[in-house]
PDB file of C-alpha atoms and ligand atoms in Angstrom:
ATOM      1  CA  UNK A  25       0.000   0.000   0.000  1.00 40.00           C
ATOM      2  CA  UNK A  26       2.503   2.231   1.064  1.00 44.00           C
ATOM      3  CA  UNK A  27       4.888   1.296  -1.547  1.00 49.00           C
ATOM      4  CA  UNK A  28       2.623   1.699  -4.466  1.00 52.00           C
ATOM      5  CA  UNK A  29       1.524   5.343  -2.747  1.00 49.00           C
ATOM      6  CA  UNK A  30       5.037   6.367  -2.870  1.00 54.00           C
ATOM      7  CA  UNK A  31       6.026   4.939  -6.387  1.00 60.00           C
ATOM      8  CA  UNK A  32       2.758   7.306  -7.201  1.00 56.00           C
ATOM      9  CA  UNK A  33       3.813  10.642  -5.556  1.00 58.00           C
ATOM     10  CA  UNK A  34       7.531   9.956  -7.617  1.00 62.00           C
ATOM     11  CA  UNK A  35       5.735   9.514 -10.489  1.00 59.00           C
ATOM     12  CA  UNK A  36       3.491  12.656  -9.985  1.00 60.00           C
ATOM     13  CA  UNK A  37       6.743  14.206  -9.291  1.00 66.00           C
ATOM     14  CA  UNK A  38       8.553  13.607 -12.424  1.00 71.00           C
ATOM     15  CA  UNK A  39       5.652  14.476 -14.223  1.00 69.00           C
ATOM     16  CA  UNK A  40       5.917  17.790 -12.865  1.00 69.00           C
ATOM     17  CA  UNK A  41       9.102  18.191 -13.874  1.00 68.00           C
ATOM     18  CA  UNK A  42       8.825  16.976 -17.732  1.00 75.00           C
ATOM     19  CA  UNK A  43       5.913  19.254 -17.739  1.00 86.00           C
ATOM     20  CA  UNK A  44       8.364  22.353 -16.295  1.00 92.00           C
ATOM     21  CA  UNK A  45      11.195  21.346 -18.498  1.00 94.00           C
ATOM     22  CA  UNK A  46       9.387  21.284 -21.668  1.00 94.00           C
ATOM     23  CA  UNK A  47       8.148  24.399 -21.185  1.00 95.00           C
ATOM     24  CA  UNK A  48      11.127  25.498 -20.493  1.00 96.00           C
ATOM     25  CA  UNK A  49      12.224  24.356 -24.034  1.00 96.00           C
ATOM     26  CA  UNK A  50       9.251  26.472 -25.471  1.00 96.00           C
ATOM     27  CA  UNK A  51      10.703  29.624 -24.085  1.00 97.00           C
ATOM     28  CA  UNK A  52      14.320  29.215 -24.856  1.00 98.00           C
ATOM     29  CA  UNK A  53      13.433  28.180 -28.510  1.00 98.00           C
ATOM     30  CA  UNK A  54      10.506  30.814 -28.842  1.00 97.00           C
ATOM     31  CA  UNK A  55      11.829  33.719 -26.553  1.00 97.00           C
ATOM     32  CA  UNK A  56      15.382  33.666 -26.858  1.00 98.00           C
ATOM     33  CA  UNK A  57      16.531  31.604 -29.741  1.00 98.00           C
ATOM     34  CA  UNK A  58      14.208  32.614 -32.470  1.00 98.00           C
ATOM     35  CA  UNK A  59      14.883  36.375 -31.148  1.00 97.00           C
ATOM     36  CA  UNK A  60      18.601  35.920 -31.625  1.00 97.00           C
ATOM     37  CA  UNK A  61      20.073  34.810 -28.056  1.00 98.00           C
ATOM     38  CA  UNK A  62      22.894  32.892 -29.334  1.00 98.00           C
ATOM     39  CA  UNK A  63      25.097  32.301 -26.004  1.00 98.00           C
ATOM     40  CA  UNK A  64      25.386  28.237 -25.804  1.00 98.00           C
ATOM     41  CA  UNK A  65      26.077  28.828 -21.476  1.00 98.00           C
ATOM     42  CA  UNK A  66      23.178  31.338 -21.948  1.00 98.00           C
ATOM     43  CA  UNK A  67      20.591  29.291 -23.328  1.00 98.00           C
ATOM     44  CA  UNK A  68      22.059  26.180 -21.239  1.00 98.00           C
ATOM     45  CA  UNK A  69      21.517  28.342 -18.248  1.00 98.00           C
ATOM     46  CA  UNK A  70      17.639  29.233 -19.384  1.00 98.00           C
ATOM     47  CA  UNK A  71      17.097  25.664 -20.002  1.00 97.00           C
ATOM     48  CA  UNK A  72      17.718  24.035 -16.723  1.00 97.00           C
ATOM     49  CA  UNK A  73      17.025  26.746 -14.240  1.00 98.00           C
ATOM     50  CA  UNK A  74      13.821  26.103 -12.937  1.00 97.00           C
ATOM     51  CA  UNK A  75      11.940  30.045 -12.837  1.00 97.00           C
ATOM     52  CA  UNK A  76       9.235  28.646 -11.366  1.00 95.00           C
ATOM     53  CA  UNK A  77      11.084  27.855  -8.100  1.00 96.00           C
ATOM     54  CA  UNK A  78      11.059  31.978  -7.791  1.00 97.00           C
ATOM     55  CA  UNK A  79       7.985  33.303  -8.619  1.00 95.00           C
ATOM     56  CA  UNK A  80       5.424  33.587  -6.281  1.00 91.00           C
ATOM     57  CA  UNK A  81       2.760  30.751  -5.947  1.00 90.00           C
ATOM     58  CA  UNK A  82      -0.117  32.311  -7.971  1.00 92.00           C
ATOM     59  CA  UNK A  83       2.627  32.715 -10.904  1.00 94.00           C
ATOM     60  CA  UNK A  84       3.750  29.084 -10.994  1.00 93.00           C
ATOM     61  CA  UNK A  85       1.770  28.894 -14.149  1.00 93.00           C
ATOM     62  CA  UNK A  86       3.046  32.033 -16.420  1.00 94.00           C
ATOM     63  CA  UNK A  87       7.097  31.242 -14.945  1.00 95.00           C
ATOM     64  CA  UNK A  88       7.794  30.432 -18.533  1.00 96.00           C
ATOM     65  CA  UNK A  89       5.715  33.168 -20.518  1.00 94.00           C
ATOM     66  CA  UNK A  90       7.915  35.890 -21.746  1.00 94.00           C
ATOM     67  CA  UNK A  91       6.678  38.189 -19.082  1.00 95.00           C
ATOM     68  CA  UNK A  92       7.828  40.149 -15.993  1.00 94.00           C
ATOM     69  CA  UNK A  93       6.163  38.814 -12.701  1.00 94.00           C
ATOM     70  CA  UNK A  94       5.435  40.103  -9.171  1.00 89.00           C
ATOM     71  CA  UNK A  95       7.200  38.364  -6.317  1.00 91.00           C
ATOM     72  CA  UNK A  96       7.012  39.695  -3.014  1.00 88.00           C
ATOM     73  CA  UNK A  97       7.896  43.054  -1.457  1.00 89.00           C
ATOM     74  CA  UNK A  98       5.856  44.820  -4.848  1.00 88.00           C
ATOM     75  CA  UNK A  99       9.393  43.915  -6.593  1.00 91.00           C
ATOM     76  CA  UNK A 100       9.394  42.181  -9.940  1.00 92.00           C
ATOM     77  CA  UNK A 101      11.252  39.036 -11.500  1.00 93.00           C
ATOM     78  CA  UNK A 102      12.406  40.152 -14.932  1.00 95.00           C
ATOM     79  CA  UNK A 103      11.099  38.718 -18.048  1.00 95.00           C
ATOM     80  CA  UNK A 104      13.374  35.910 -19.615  1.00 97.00           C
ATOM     81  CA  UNK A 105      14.313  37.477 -22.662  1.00 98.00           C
ATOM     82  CA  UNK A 106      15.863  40.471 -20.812  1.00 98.00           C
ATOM     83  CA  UNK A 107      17.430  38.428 -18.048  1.00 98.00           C
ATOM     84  CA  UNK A 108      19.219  36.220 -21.327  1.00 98.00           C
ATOM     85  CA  UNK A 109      20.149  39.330 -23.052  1.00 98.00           C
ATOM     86  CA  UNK A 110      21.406  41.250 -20.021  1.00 98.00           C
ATOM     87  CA  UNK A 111      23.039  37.803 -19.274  1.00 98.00           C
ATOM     88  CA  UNK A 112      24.997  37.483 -23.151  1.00 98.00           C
ATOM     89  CA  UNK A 113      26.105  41.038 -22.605  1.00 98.00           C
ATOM     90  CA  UNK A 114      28.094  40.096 -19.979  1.00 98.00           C
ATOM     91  CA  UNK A 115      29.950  37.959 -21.981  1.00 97.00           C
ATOM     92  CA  UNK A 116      30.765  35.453 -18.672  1.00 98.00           C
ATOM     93  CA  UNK A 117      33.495  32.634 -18.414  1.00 98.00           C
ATOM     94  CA  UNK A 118      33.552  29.853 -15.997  1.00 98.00           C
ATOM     95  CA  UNK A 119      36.007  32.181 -14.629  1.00 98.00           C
ATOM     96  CA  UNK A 120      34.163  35.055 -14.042  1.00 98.00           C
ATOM     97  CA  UNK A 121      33.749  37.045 -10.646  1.00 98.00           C
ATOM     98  CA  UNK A 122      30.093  38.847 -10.878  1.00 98.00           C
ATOM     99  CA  UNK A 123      28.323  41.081  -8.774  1.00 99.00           C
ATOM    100  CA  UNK A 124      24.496  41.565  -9.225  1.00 98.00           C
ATOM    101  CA  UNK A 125      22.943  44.385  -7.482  1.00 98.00           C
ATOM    102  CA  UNK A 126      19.189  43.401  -7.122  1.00 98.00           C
ATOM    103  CA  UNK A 127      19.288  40.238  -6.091  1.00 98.00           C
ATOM    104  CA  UNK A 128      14.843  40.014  -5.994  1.00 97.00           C
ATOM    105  CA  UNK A 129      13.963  36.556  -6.666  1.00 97.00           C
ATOM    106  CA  UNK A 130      17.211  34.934  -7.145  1.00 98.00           C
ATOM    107  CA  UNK A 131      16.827  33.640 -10.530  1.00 98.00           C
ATOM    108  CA  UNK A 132      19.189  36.059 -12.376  1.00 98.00           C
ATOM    109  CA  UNK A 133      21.684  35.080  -9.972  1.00 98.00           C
ATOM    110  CA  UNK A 134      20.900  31.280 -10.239  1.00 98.00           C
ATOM    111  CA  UNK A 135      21.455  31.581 -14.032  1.00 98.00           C
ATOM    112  CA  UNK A 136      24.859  33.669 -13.320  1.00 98.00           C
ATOM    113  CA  UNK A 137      25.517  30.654 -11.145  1.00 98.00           C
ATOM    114  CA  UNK A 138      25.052  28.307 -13.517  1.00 98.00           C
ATOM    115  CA  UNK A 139      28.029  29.795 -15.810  1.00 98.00           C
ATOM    116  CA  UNK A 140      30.573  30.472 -12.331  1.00 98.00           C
ATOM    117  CA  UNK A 141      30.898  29.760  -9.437  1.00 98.00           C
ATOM    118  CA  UNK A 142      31.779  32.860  -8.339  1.00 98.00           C
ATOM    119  CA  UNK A 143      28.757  35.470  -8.095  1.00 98.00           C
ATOM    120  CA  UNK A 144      27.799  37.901  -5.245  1.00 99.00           C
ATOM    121  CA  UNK A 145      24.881  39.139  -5.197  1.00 98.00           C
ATOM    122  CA  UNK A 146      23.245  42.340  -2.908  1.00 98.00           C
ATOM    123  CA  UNK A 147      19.736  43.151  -2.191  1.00 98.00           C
ATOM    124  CA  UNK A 148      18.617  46.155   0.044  1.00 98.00           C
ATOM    125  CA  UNK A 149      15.287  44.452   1.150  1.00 97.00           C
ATOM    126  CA  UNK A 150      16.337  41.681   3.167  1.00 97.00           C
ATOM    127  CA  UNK A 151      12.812  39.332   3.042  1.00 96.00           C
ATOM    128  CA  UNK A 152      14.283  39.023  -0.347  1.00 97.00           C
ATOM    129  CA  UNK A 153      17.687  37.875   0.503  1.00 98.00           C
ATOM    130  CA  UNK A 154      16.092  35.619   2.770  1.00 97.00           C
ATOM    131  CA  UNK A 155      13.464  34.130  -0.168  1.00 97.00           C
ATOM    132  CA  UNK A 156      16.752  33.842  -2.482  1.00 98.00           C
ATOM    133  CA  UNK A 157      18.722  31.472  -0.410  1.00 98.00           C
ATOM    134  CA  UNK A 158      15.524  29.004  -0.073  1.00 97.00           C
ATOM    135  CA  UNK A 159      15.225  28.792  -3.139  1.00 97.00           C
ATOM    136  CA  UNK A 160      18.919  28.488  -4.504  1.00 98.00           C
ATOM    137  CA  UNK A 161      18.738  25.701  -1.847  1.00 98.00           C
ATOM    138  CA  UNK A 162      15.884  24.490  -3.212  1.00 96.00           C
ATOM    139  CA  UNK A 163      17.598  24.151  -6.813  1.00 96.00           C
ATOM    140  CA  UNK A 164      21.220  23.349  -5.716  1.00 97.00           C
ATOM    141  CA  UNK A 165      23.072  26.635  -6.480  1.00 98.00           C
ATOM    142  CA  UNK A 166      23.533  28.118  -3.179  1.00 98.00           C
ATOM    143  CA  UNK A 167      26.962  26.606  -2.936  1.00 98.00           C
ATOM    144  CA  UNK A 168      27.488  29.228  -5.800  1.00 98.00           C
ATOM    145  CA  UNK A 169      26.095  32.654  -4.686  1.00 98.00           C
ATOM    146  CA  UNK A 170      27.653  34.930  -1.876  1.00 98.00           C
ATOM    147  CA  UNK A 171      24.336  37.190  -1.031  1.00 98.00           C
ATOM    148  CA  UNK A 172      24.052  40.058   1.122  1.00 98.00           C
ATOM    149  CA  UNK A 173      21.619  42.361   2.501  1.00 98.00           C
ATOM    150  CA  UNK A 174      22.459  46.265   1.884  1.00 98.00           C
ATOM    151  CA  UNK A 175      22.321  49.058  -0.858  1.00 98.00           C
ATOM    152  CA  UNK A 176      24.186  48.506  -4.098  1.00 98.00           C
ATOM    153  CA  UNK A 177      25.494  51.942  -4.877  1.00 98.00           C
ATOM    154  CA  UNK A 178      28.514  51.298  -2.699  1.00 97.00           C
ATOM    155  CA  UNK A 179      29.039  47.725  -4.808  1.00 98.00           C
ATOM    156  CA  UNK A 180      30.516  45.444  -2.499  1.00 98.00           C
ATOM    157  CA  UNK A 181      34.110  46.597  -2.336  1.00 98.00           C
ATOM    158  CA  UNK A 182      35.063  43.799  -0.411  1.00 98.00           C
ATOM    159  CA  UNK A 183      35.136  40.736  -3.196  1.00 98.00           C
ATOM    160  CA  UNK A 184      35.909  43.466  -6.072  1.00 98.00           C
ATOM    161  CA  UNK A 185      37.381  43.528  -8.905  1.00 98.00           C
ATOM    162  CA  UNK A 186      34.457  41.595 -10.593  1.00 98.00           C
ATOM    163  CA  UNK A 187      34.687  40.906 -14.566  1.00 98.00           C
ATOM    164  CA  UNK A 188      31.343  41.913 -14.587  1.00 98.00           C
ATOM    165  CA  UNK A 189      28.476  43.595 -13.381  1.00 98.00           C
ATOM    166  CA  UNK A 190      24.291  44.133 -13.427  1.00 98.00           C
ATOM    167  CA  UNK A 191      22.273  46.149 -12.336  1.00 98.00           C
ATOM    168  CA  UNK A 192      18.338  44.726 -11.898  1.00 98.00           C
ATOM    169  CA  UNK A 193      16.845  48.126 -11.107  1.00 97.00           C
ATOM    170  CA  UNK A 194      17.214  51.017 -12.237  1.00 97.00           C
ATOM    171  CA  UNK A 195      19.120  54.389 -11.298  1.00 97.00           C
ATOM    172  CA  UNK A 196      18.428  57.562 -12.731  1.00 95.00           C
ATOM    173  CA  UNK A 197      22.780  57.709 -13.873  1.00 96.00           C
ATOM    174  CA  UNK A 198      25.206  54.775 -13.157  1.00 97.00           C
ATOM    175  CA  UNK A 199      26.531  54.941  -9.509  1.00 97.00           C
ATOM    176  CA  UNK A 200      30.503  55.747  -9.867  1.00 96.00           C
ATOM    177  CA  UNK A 201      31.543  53.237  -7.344  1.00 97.00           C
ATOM    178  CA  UNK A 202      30.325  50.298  -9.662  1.00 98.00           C
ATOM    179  CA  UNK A 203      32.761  51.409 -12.627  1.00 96.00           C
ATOM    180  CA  UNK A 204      35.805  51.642 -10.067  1.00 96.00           C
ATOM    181  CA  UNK A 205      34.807  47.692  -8.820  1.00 97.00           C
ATOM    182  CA  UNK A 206      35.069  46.593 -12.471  1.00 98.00           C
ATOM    183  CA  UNK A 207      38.700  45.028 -13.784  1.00 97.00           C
ATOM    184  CA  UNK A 208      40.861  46.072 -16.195  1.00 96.00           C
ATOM    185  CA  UNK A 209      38.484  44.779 -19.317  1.00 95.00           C
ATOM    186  CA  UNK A 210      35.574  44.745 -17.001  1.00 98.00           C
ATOM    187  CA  UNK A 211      31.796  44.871 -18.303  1.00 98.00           C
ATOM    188  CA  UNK A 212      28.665  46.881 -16.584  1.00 98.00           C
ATOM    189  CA  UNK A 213      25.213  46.418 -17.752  1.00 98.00           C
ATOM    190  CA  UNK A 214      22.639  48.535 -16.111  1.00 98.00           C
ATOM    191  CA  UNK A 215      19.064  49.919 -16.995  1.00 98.00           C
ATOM    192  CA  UNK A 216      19.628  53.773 -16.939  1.00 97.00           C
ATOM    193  CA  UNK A 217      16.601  56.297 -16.670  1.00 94.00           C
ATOM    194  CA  UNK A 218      14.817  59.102 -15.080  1.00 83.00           C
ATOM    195  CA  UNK A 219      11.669  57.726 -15.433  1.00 77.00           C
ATOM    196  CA  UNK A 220       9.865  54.575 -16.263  1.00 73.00           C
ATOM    197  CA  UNK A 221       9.169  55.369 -19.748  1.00 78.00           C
ATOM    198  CA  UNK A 222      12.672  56.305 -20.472  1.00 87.00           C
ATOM    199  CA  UNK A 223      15.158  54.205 -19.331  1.00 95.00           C
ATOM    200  CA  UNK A 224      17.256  52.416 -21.538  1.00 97.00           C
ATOM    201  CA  UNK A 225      19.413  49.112 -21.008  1.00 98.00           C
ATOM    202  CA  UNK A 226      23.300  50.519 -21.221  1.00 98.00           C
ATOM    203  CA  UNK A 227      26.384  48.481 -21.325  1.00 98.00           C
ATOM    204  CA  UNK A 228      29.866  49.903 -20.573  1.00 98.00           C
ATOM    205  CA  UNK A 229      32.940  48.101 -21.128  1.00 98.00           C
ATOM    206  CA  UNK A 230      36.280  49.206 -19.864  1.00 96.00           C
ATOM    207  CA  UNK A 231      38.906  50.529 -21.922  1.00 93.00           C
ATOM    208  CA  UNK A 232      42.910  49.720 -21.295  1.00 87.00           C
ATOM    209  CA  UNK A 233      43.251  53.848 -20.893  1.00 91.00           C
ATOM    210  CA  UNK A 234      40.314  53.096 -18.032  1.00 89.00           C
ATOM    211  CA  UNK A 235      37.864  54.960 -19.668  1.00 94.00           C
ATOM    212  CA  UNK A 236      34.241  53.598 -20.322  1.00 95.00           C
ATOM    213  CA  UNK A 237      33.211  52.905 -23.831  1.00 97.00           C
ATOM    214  CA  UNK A 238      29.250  52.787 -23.494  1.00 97.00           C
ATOM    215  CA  UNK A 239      26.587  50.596 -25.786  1.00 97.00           C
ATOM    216  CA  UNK A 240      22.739  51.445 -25.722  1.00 97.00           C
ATOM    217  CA  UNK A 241      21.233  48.394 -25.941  1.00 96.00           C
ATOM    218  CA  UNK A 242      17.207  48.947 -26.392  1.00 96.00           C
ATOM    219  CA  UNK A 243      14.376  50.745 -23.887  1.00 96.00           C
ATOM    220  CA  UNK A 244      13.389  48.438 -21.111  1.00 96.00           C
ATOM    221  CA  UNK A 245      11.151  49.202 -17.770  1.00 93.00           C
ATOM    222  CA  UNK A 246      12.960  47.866 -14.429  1.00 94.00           C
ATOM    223  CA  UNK A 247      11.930  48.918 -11.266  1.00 93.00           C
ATOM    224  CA  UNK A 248      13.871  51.932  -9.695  1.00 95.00           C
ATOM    225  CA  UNK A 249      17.126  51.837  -7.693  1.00 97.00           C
ATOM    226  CA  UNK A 250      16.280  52.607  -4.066  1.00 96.00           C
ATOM    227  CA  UNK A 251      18.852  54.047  -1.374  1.00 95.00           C
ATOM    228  CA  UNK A 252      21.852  55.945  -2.351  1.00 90.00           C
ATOM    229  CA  UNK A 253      21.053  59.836  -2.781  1.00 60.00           C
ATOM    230  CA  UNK A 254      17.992  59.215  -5.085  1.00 45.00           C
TER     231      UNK A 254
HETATM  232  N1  SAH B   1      17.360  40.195 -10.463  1.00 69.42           N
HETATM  233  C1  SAH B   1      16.032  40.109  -9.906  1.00 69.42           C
HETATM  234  C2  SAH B   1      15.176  41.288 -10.296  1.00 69.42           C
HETATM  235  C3  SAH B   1      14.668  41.951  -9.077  1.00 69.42           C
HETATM  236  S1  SAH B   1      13.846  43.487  -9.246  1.00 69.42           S
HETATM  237  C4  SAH B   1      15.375  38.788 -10.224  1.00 69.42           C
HETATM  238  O1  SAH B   1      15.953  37.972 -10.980  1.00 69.42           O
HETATM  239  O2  SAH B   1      14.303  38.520  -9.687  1.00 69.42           O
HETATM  240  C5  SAH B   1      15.091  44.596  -8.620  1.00 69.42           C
HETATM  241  C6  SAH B   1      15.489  44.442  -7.189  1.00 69.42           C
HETATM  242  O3  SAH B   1      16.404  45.510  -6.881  1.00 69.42           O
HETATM  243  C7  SAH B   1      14.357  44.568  -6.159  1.00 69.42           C
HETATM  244  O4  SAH B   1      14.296  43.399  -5.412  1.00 69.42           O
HETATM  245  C8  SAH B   1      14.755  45.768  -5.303  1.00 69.42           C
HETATM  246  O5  SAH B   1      14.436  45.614  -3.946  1.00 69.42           O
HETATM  247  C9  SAH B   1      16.264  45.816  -5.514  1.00 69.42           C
HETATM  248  N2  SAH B   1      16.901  47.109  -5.237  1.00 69.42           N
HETATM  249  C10 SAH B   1      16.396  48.369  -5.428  1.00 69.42           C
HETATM  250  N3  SAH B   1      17.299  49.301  -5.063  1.00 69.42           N
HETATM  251  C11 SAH B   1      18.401  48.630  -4.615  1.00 69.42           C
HETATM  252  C12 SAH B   1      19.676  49.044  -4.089  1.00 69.42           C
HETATM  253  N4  SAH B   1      19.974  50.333  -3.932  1.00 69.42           N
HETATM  254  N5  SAH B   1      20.561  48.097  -3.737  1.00 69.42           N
HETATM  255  C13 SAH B   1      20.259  46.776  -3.874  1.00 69.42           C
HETATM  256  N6  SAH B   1      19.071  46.319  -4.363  1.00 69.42           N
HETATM  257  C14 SAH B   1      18.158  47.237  -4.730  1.00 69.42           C
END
């Protein structure tokens, strides 16, 4: 009786999961390959991650539309496409050392995970940080992800240099500290704008001379970057 209970629930479980992981197929072929994500640890990352670990419980069933979602705290998880594209622009290694500021739901930084080992994340409302970690445990990052509770226009000088660096929300004009955390060849992507309707998704790349060479990438709609002197 008990047996053929449990062989049930496994079997309910895995059915969940096919169900999950083919939709996760759907997106990455529909939202991100067939609208020119071309990144093979990109779309690797998008494939396995399991989004619906990190949206609230009434989203469970839009985690792989091509949509932004509420989580908790009146934040939002950022819609795949965007978190693959800001992802690519980072152009990551196994290597890499990457700071997130905006750590929300945790998925971003479970996908960063799943190209290095070495990401740090920061998050100035700490029921989020808290959220995060269960569910990077919950997936089997955690291992992966340094996170911290506190306001990301200071970075977090104390693991810099990082090779790279995003921004989920957005400021109204890049806090200087992040560009001085960066290394030598360093990359920043950040959603830059006054107001909702006008920011735009920017990505600066470090020059030997230590200047920034900047790259607009397209208009996007993040929510804004708390703290600091805004
Ligand atoms: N990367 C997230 C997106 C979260 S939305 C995800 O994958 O779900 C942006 C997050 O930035 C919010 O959780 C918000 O609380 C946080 N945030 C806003 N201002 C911040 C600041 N100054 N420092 C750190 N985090 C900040």
């Amino acid at each position: 009786m008990f047996r053929s209970f449990r062989h049930r629930a496994q079997a309910d479980q895995s059915a969940e999961r096919d169900v999950h992981a083919s939709a996760r197929d759907r997106m990455v072929q529909r939202h991100l390959i067939d609208r020119g994500i071309d990144d093979p640890a990109v779309l690797a990352a998008m494939r396995d991650v399991p989004r619906h670990l990190f949206v609230s419980p009434e989203h469970i069933n839009s985690a792989y539309d091509d949509q932004a979602l509420g989580i908790w705290a009146g934040q939002t998880i950022s819609q795949p496409y965007i978190v693959a594209l800001m992802t690519q622009a980072l152009a990551l290694t196994s290597t890499s050392r990457i700071l997130e500021v905006g750590t929300g739901s945790g998925y971003q930084s479970a996908i960063l995970a799943h190209i290095t080992p070495h990401v740090f994340t920061i998050e100035i409302i700490k029921e989020l940080t808290d959220r995060a970690r269960l569910a990077w445990n919950a997936y089997g990052c955690a291992d992966r992800i340094t996170a911290t509770t506190g306001d990301g226009h200071a970075g977090w000088a104390e693991h810099a240099p990082y090779d790279a660096i995003i921004v989920t929300c957005s400021p109204v004009a890049v806090p200087p500290r992040l560009f001085e955390q960066l290394t030598a060849d360093g990359r920043l992507c950040i959603p830059v704008g006054r107001r909702l309707e006008s920011q735009h998704l920017l990505v600066y790349t470090k020059q030997p001379n230590g200047s920034m060479h900047k790259r607009q990438i397209i208009p996007v709609r993040f929510v804004p970057m708390t703290g600091g002197d805004d």
